[in-house]
PDB file of C-alpha atoms in Angstrom:
ATOM      1  CA  GLY A   1       3.809 -22.468  18.420  1.00 66.00           C
ATOM      2  CA  GLN A   2       2.857 -18.879  17.446  1.00 69.00           C
ATOM      3  CA  GLN A   3       1.237 -18.424  14.171  1.00 88.00           C
ATOM      4  CA  VAL A   4       0.531 -14.955  12.325  1.00 94.00           C
ATOM      5  CA  MET A   5      -1.840 -15.444   9.361  1.00 95.00           C
ATOM      6  CA  GLN A   6      -1.909 -12.688   6.921  1.00 97.00           C
ATOM      7  CA  ILE A   7      -4.394 -12.126   4.223  1.00 96.00           C
ATOM      8  CA  PRO A   8      -4.888 -11.685   1.155  1.00 97.00           C
ATOM      9  CA  GLN A   9      -1.772 -13.247  -0.197  1.00 95.00           C
ATOM     10  CA  TYR A  10      -1.962 -11.132  -3.355  1.00 96.00           C
ATOM     11  CA  GLN A  11      -3.868  -7.836  -4.249  1.00 97.00           C
ATOM     12  CA  HIS A  12      -3.895  -6.284  -7.482  1.00 97.00           C
ATOM     13  CA  VAL A  13      -5.370  -2.633  -7.897  1.00 97.00           C
ATOM     14  CA  GLN A  14      -5.821   0.247 -10.244  1.00 97.00           C
ATOM     15  CA  GLU A  15      -3.673   3.143  -9.163  1.00 97.00           C
ATOM     16  CA  GLY A  16      -5.813   5.495  -6.920  1.00 97.00           C
ATOM     17  CA  GLU A  17      -7.844   2.535  -5.500  1.00 98.00           C
ATOM     18  CA  ASP A  18      -7.500   1.942  -1.644  1.00 98.00           C
ATOM     19  CA  PHE A  19      -5.700  -1.279  -0.248  1.00 97.00           C
ATOM     20  CA  THR A  20      -5.891  -3.244   2.916  1.00 98.00           C
ATOM     21  CA  THR A  21      -4.117  -6.174   4.365  1.00 98.00           C
ATOM     22  CA  TYR A  22      -5.103  -7.992   7.499  1.00 98.00           C
ATOM     23  CA  CYS A  23      -2.978  -9.941  10.136  1.00 98.00           C
ATOM     24  CA  ASN A  24      -4.280 -12.192  12.734  1.00 97.00           C
ATOM     25  CA  SER A  25      -2.220 -13.946  15.417  1.00 95.00           C
ATOM     26  CA  SER A  26      -3.110 -17.207  17.265  1.00 91.00           C
ATOM     27  CA  THR A  27      -1.752 -15.588  20.528  1.00 92.00           C
ATOM     28  CA  THR A  28      -1.870 -12.167  22.202  1.00 94.00           C
ATOM     29  CA  LEU A  29       0.960 -10.105  20.978  1.00 93.00           C
ATOM     30  CA  SER A  30       3.277  -7.622  22.816  1.00 91.00           C
ATOM     31  CA  ASN A  31       3.604  -5.391  19.780  1.00 92.00           C
ATOM     32  CA  ILE A  32       3.176  -5.890  16.060  1.00 95.00           C
ATOM     33  CA  GLN A  33       5.602  -4.444  13.359  1.00 96.00           C
ATOM     34  CA  TRP A  34       4.890  -3.861   9.683  1.00 97.00           C
ATOM     35  CA  TYR A  35       7.583  -4.036   6.927  1.00 98.00           C
ATOM     36  CA  LYS A  36       7.611  -3.409   3.300  1.00 98.00           C
ATOM     37  CA  GLN A  37       9.707  -5.345   0.785  1.00 97.00           C
ATOM     38  CA  ARG A  38      10.058  -3.972  -2.690  1.00 97.00           C
ATOM     39  CA  PRO A  39      10.456  -6.381  -5.505  1.00 94.00           C
ATOM     40  CA  GLY A  40      14.129  -7.705  -5.526  1.00 94.00           C
ATOM     41  CA  GLY A  41      14.810  -5.790  -2.352  1.00 96.00           C
ATOM     42  CA  HIS A  42      14.915  -6.560   1.467  1.00 97.00           C
ATOM     43  CA  PRO A  43      12.250  -5.867   4.220  1.00 97.00           C
ATOM     44  CA  VAL A  44      12.292  -2.538   5.396  1.00 96.00           C
ATOM     45  CA  PHE A  45      10.597  -1.496   8.928  1.00 95.00           C
ATOM     46  CA  LEU A  46       7.544   0.783   8.428  1.00 96.00           C
ATOM     47  CA  ILE A  47       6.063   1.170  11.971  1.00 95.00           C
ATOM     48  CA  GLN A  48       5.504  -0.641  15.217  1.00 94.00           C
ATOM     49  CA  LEU A  49       2.199  -0.677  17.286  1.00 95.00           C
ATOM     50  CA  VAL A  50       2.245  -1.454  20.900  1.00 93.00           C
ATOM     51  CA  LYS A  51      -1.120  -0.431  22.530  1.00 95.00           C
ATOM     52  CA  SER A  52      -4.458  -1.905  22.420  1.00 96.00           C
ATOM     53  CA  GLY A  53      -6.472  -0.190  19.847  1.00 97.00           C
ATOM     54  CA  GLU A  54      -3.645   1.978  18.590  1.00 97.00           C
ATOM     55  CA  VAL A  55      -3.981   3.795  15.230  1.00 98.00           C
ATOM     56  CA  LYS A  56      -1.009   5.268  13.498  1.00 97.00           C
ATOM     57  CA  LYS A  57      -0.823   7.123  10.313  1.00 97.00           C
ATOM     58  CA  GLN A  58       2.102   7.694   7.896  1.00 96.00           C
ATOM     59  CA  LYS A  59       0.774   9.910   4.990  1.00 97.00           C
ATOM     60  CA  ARG A  60      -1.539   7.745   3.028  1.00 98.00           C
ATOM     61  CA  LEU A  61      -0.855   4.550   5.250  1.00 98.00           C
ATOM     62  CA  THR A  62      -3.043   3.791   8.388  1.00 98.00           C
ATOM     63  CA  PHE A  63      -1.930   1.036  10.741  1.00 98.00           C
ATOM     64  CA  GLN A  64      -4.331  -0.440  13.363  1.00 98.00           C
ATOM     65  CA  PHE A  65      -3.647  -2.698  16.279  1.00 98.00           C
ATOM     66  CA  GLY A  66      -6.894  -4.676  17.658  1.00 97.00           C
ATOM     67  CA  GLU A  67      -8.227  -4.146  21.015  1.00 95.00           C
ATOM     68  CA  ALA A  68      -7.309  -7.744  22.000  1.00 95.00           C
ATOM     69  CA  LYS A  69      -3.803  -7.357  20.600  1.00 96.00           C
ATOM     70  CA  LYS A  70      -4.179 -10.222  18.478  1.00 96.00           C
ATOM     71  CA  ASN A  71      -4.958  -8.632  14.935  1.00 97.00           C
ATOM     72  CA  SER A  72      -3.769  -5.590  12.939  1.00 98.00           C
ATOM     73  CA  SER A  73      -4.483  -4.021   9.453  1.00 98.00           C
ATOM     74  CA  LEU A  74      -2.554  -1.807   7.191  1.00 98.00           C
ATOM     75  CA  HIS A  75      -4.682   0.332   4.888  1.00 98.00           C
ATOM     76  CA  ILE A  76      -3.224   2.361   1.892  1.00 98.00           C
ATOM     77  CA  THR A  77      -5.441   5.149   0.519  1.00 98.00           C
ATOM     78  CA  ALA A  78      -5.264   6.159  -3.024  1.00 98.00           C
ATOM     79  CA  THR A  79      -2.503   3.656  -4.030  1.00 98.00           C
ATOM     80  CA  GLN A  80       0.393   4.980  -6.194  1.00 97.00           C
ATOM     81  CA  THR A  81       2.893   2.816  -8.263  1.00 97.00           C
ATOM     82  CA  THR A  82       5.410   3.414  -5.621  1.00 97.00           C
ATOM     83  CA  ASP A  83       3.425   1.343  -3.182  1.00 98.00           C
ATOM     84  CA  VAL A  84       4.223  -1.760  -5.153  1.00 98.00           C
ATOM     85  CA  GLY A  85       5.965  -4.575  -2.985  1.00 97.00           C
ATOM     86  CA  THR A  86       5.127  -7.174  -0.387  1.00 97.00           C
ATOM     87  CA  TYR A  87       3.949  -5.981   2.947  1.00 98.00           C
ATOM     88  CA  PHE A  88       4.663  -8.208   5.994  1.00 97.00           C
ATOM     89  CA  CYS A  89       3.263  -8.080   9.467  1.00 97.00           C
ATOM     90  CA  ALA A  90       5.282  -9.457  12.254  1.00 96.00           C
ATOM     91  CA  GLY A  91       4.399 -10.177  15.852  1.00 93.00           C
ATOM     92  CA  LEU A  92       6.319 -10.056  18.870  1.00 89.00           C
ATOM     93  CA  ARG A  93       5.158 -12.095  21.902  1.00 83.00           C
ATOM     94  CA  GLY A  94       6.045 -10.883  25.494  1.00 73.00           C
ATOM     95  CA  GLY A  95       9.200 -12.465  26.834  1.00 70.00           C
ATOM     96  CA  SER A  96       9.878 -13.963  23.467  1.00 60.00           C
ATOM     97  CA  ASN A  97      13.518 -13.027  23.543  1.00 66.00           C
ATOM     98  CA  TYR A  98      12.979 -10.419  20.699  1.00 78.00           C
ATOM     99  CA  LYS A  99      12.085 -13.105  17.978  1.00 86.00           C
ATOM    100  CA  LEU A 100       9.491 -11.915  15.423  1.00 90.00           C
ATOM    101  CA  THR A 101       6.911 -14.236  13.820  1.00 92.00           C
ATOM    102  CA  PHE A 102       6.215 -12.964  10.327  1.00 94.00           C
ATOM    103  CA  GLY A 103       3.058 -13.332   8.436  1.00 95.00           C
ATOM    104  CA  LYS A 104       3.486 -14.834   4.924  1.00 95.00           C
ATOM    105  CA  GLY A 105       2.924 -11.297   3.431  1.00 96.00           C
ATOM    106  CA  THR A 106       0.482  -9.600   0.797  1.00 97.00           C
ATOM    107  CA  LEU A 107       1.954  -8.777  -2.657  1.00 97.00           C
ATOM    108  CA  LEU A 108       0.526  -5.569  -3.778  1.00 98.00           C
ATOM    109  CA  THR A 109       0.716  -4.780  -7.540  1.00 97.00           C
ATOM    110  CA  VAL A 110      -0.664  -1.447  -8.900  1.00 97.00           C
ATOM    111  CA  ASN A 111      -1.744  -0.834 -12.391  1.00 95.00           C
ATOM    112  CA  PRO A 112      -0.948   2.655 -13.481  1.00 93.00           C
TER     113      PRO A 112
ATOM    114  CA  ASP B   1      20.309   1.942   5.639  1.00 62.00           C
ATOM    115  CA  ALA B   2      22.038   0.173   8.658  1.00 69.00           C
ATOM    116  CA  GLY B   3      25.481  -1.326   8.089  1.00 92.00           C
ATOM    117  CA  ILE B   4      24.864  -4.889   7.281  1.00 96.00           C
ATOM    118  CA  THR B   5      26.292  -6.863   4.477  1.00 97.00           C
ATOM    119  CA  GLN B   6      26.032 -10.466   3.467  1.00 98.00           C
ATOM    120  CA  SER B   7      28.507 -12.382   1.506  1.00 97.00           C
ATOM    121  CA  PRO B   8      28.258 -13.940  -0.631  1.00 98.00           C
ATOM    122  CA  ARG B   9      25.224 -12.314  -2.540  1.00 97.00           C
ATOM    123  CA  HIS B  10      24.706 -15.250  -4.965  1.00 98.00           C
ATOM    124  CA  LYS B  11      25.853 -18.781  -4.722  1.00 97.00           C
ATOM    125  CA  VAL B  12      25.256 -21.936  -6.744  1.00 98.00           C
ATOM    126  CA  THR B  13      26.358 -25.319  -5.314  1.00 97.00           C
ATOM    127  CA  GLU B  14      25.760 -28.866  -5.509  1.00 97.00           C
ATOM    128  CA  THR B  15      23.956 -31.214  -3.242  1.00 97.00           C
ATOM    129  CA  GLY B  16      25.967 -32.543  -0.407  1.00 97.00           C
ATOM    130  CA  THR B  17      28.387 -29.731  -0.317  1.00 96.00           C
ATOM    131  CA  PRO B  18      29.252 -27.581   2.724  1.00 96.00           C
ATOM    132  CA  VAL B  19      28.115 -23.844   2.623  1.00 97.00           C
ATOM    133  CA  THR B  20      28.837 -20.957   4.728  1.00 98.00           C
ATOM    134  CA  LEU B  21      27.002 -17.747   4.682  1.00 98.00           C
ATOM    135  CA  ARG B  22      28.426 -14.657   6.436  1.00 98.00           C
ATOM    136  CA  CYS B  23      26.444 -11.741   7.802  1.00 98.00           C
ATOM    137  CA  HIS B  24      28.661  -8.685   8.930  1.00 98.00           C
ATOM    138  CA  GLN B  25      27.330  -5.566  10.888  1.00 97.00           C
ATOM    139  CA  THR B  26      28.983  -2.513  11.931  1.00 96.00           C
ATOM    140  CA  GLU B  27      26.191  -1.232  14.206  1.00 92.00           C
ATOM    141  CA  ASN B  28      27.302  -3.076  17.415  1.00 92.00           C
ATOM    142  CA  HIS B  29      23.847  -4.589  17.834  1.00 93.00           C
ATOM    143  CA  ARG B  30      23.407  -7.269  20.224  1.00 92.00           C
ATOM    144  CA  TYR B  31      20.810  -9.398  18.280  1.00 94.00           C
ATOM    145  CA  MET B  32      21.485 -11.006  14.926  1.00 96.00           C
ATOM    146  CA  TYR B  33      19.150 -13.305  13.054  1.00 97.00           C
ATOM    147  CA  TRP B  34      19.110 -15.655   9.861  1.00 98.00           C
ATOM    148  CA  TYR B  35      15.824 -16.085   8.014  1.00 98.00           C
ATOM    149  CA  ARG B  36      15.030 -17.694   4.872  1.00 98.00           C
ATOM    150  CA  GLN B  37      12.439 -16.616   2.188  1.00 97.00           C
ATOM    151  CA  ASP B  38      10.460 -18.808  -0.053  1.00 94.00           C
ATOM    152  CA  PRO B  39       7.523 -18.217  -2.187  1.00 88.00           C
ATOM    153  CA  GLY B  40       4.290 -18.803  -0.251  1.00 83.00           C
ATOM    154  CA  HIS B  41       6.193 -18.972   3.065  1.00 86.00           C
ATOM    155  CA  GLY B  42       7.257 -15.357   3.846  1.00 89.00           C
ATOM    156  CA  LEU B  43      10.215 -15.070   6.293  1.00 95.00           C
ATOM    157  CA  ARG B  44      11.110 -18.002   8.484  1.00 95.00           C
ATOM    158  CA  LEU B  45      13.457 -17.714  11.344  1.00 95.00           C
ATOM    159  CA  ILE B  46      16.334 -20.252  11.094  1.00 97.00           C
ATOM    160  CA  HIS B  47      18.551 -19.179  14.017  1.00 97.00           C
ATOM    161  CA  TYR B  48      19.204 -16.231  16.047  1.00 95.00           C
ATOM    162  CA  SER B  49      21.960 -14.935  18.400  1.00 96.00           C
ATOM    163  CA  TYR B  50      21.473 -12.669  21.471  1.00 92.00           C
ATOM    164  CA  GLY B  51      25.187 -12.237  22.132  1.00 92.00           C
ATOM    165  CA  VAL B  52      28.606 -13.511  21.340  1.00 94.00           C
ATOM    166  CA  LYS B  53      28.573 -17.229  21.599  1.00 91.00           C
ATOM    167  CA  ASP B  54      24.851 -17.199  22.526  1.00 94.00           C
ATOM    168  CA  THR B  55      22.590 -18.633  19.973  1.00 95.00           C
ATOM    169  CA  ASP B  56      19.173 -20.225  19.819  1.00 94.00           C
ATOM    170  CA  LYS B  57      17.098 -22.312  17.383  1.00 94.00           C
ATOM    171  CA  GLY B  58      14.282 -20.795  15.187  1.00 93.00           C
ATOM    172  CA  GLU B  59      11.390 -22.585  13.625  1.00 91.00           C
ATOM    173  CA  VAL B  60      13.368 -24.133  10.618  1.00 95.00           C
ATOM    174  CA  SER B  61      16.705 -24.987  12.077  1.00 96.00           C
ATOM    175  CA  ASP B  62      17.088 -28.594  10.878  1.00 96.00           C
ATOM    176  CA  GLY B  63      20.079 -28.845   8.513  1.00 96.00           C
ATOM    177  CA  TYR B  64      21.547 -25.418   9.706  1.00 98.00           C
ATOM    178  CA  SER B  65      24.125 -24.283  12.243  1.00 97.00           C
ATOM    179  CA  VAL B  66      25.228 -21.041  13.354  1.00 98.00           C
ATOM    180  CA  SER B  67      28.200 -19.422  15.128  1.00 97.00           C
ATOM    181  CA  ARG B  68      28.944 -16.086  16.432  1.00 97.00           C
ATOM    182  CA  SER B  69      32.465 -15.497  17.764  1.00 95.00           C
ATOM    183  CA  LYS B  70      32.425 -11.670  17.491  1.00 96.00           C
ATOM    184  CA  THR B  71      29.808  -9.098  17.901  1.00 95.00           C
ATOM    185  CA  GLU B  72      29.784  -7.992  14.155  1.00 97.00           C
ATOM    186  CA  ASP B  73      29.847 -11.566  12.509  1.00 98.00           C
ATOM    187  CA  PHE B  74      27.134 -14.133  12.345  1.00 98.00           C
ATOM    188  CA  LEU B  75      27.915 -17.117  10.273  1.00 98.00           C
ATOM    189  CA  LEU B  76      25.262 -19.574   8.880  1.00 98.00           C
ATOM    190  CA  THR B  77      26.529 -23.092   7.866  1.00 98.00           C
ATOM    191  CA  LEU B  78      24.728 -25.613   5.871  1.00 97.00           C
ATOM    192  CA  GLU B  79      26.859 -28.862   6.764  1.00 93.00           C
ATOM    193  CA  SER B  80      25.525 -30.813   3.579  1.00 96.00           C
ATOM    194  CA  ALA B  81      23.463 -28.600   1.203  1.00 97.00           C
ATOM    195  CA  THR B  82      20.026 -29.974  -0.100  1.00 97.00           C
ATOM    196  CA  SER B  83      17.878 -28.878  -2.905  1.00 97.00           C
ATOM    197  CA  SER B  84      15.344 -27.844  -0.314  1.00 97.00           C
ATOM    198  CA  GLN B  85      17.677 -25.416   1.150  1.00 98.00           C
ATOM    199  CA  THR B  86      17.358 -23.448  -2.150  1.00 98.00           C
ATOM    200  CA  SER B  87      16.237 -20.120  -0.956  1.00 98.00           C
ATOM    201  CA  VAL B  88      17.129 -16.451  -0.458  1.00 98.00           C
ATOM    202  CA  TYR B  89      18.784 -15.925   3.045  1.00 98.00           C
ATOM    203  CA  PHE B  90      18.487 -12.601   4.974  1.00 98.00           C
ATOM    204  CA  CYS B  91      20.202 -11.588   8.027  1.00 98.00           C
ATOM    205  CA  ALA B  92      18.796  -9.130  10.331  1.00 97.00           C
ATOM    206  CA  ILE B  93      20.000  -7.284  13.380  1.00 95.00           C
ATOM    207  CA  SER B  94      18.262  -5.532  16.178  1.00 93.00           C
ATOM    208  CA  GLU B  95      19.259  -3.761  19.480  1.00 88.00           C
ATOM    209  CA  PRO B  96      16.188  -3.981  21.775  1.00 79.00           C
ATOM    210  CA  ARG B  97      17.606  -1.580  24.328  1.00 75.00           C
ATOM    211  CA  LEU B  98      16.952   1.132  21.609  1.00 70.00           C
ATOM    212  CA  VAL B  99      14.152   0.015  19.274  1.00 71.00           C
ATOM    213  CA  ARG B 100      12.716  -3.282  18.629  1.00 74.00           C
ATOM    214  CA  GLU B 101      12.637  -3.101  14.994  1.00 89.00           C
ATOM    215  CA  GLN B 102      14.947  -5.169  12.919  1.00 93.00           C
ATOM    216  CA  PHE B 103      17.261  -4.093   9.941  1.00 95.00           C
ATOM    217  CA  PHE B 104      17.801  -6.456   7.244  1.00 97.00           C
ATOM    218  CA  GLY B 105      20.935  -7.041   5.089  1.00 97.00           C
ATOM    219  CA  PRO B 106      20.545  -7.373   1.266  1.00 97.00           C
ATOM    220  CA  GLY B 107      20.139 -11.191   1.178  1.00 97.00           C
ATOM    221  CA  THR B 108      21.846 -14.059  -0.275  1.00 98.00           C
ATOM    222  CA  ARG B 109      20.407 -16.068  -3.084  1.00 98.00           C
ATOM    223  CA  LEU B 110      21.445 -19.706  -2.843  1.00 98.00           C
ATOM    224  CA  THR B 111      20.651 -22.579  -5.322  1.00 98.00           C
ATOM    225  CA  VAL B 112      21.584 -26.106  -4.646  1.00 97.00           C
ATOM    226  CA  LEU B 113      21.605 -28.192  -7.645  1.00 96.00           C
TER     227      LEU B 113
END
């Protein structure tokens, strides 16, 4: 079955440092989505990438979708304590009946 | 936040007992999903529904059944709970005709002793 690998599993940074999490799928994706889950909370949708090579920005967050539509990354510039949480990528295959396959997530902690 | 509620929010039960978790939505979204979340495993799909009485298995469906008799309700049943089913269970909804993002409920923390 489809697998979505996400690294690193954990990342601890000092406030102001940058952070990147990487996602890699075993199969070509129709689109990829990113979610954030705060400690004790539920996953919340951040963004969806659909096109090959697509890059989208949300303030300090930059999302990329690879040319082959099999990998993606999320980069946070100058982390803040409000960025703490687990970031998940989730891949959607074409014709998948809208089932997402989630990566295991990257837990980001930020030292103030 | 989307109108999704889960009940109960917390439950402690014993091995071998039946357990039913409820997900209720007020968004009229066609798709509903049940996930479990465990440390080191991320979110894993248990079952999902693409309409009333239309359901299908996810990647970890063994030991679970679901039912959807109304658009707004999606029930997850553990016929005979085991300690390996101790987890946090999330319900999610989506409406692909609009957007493909999934909206998650607040979660149910289930402990099986």
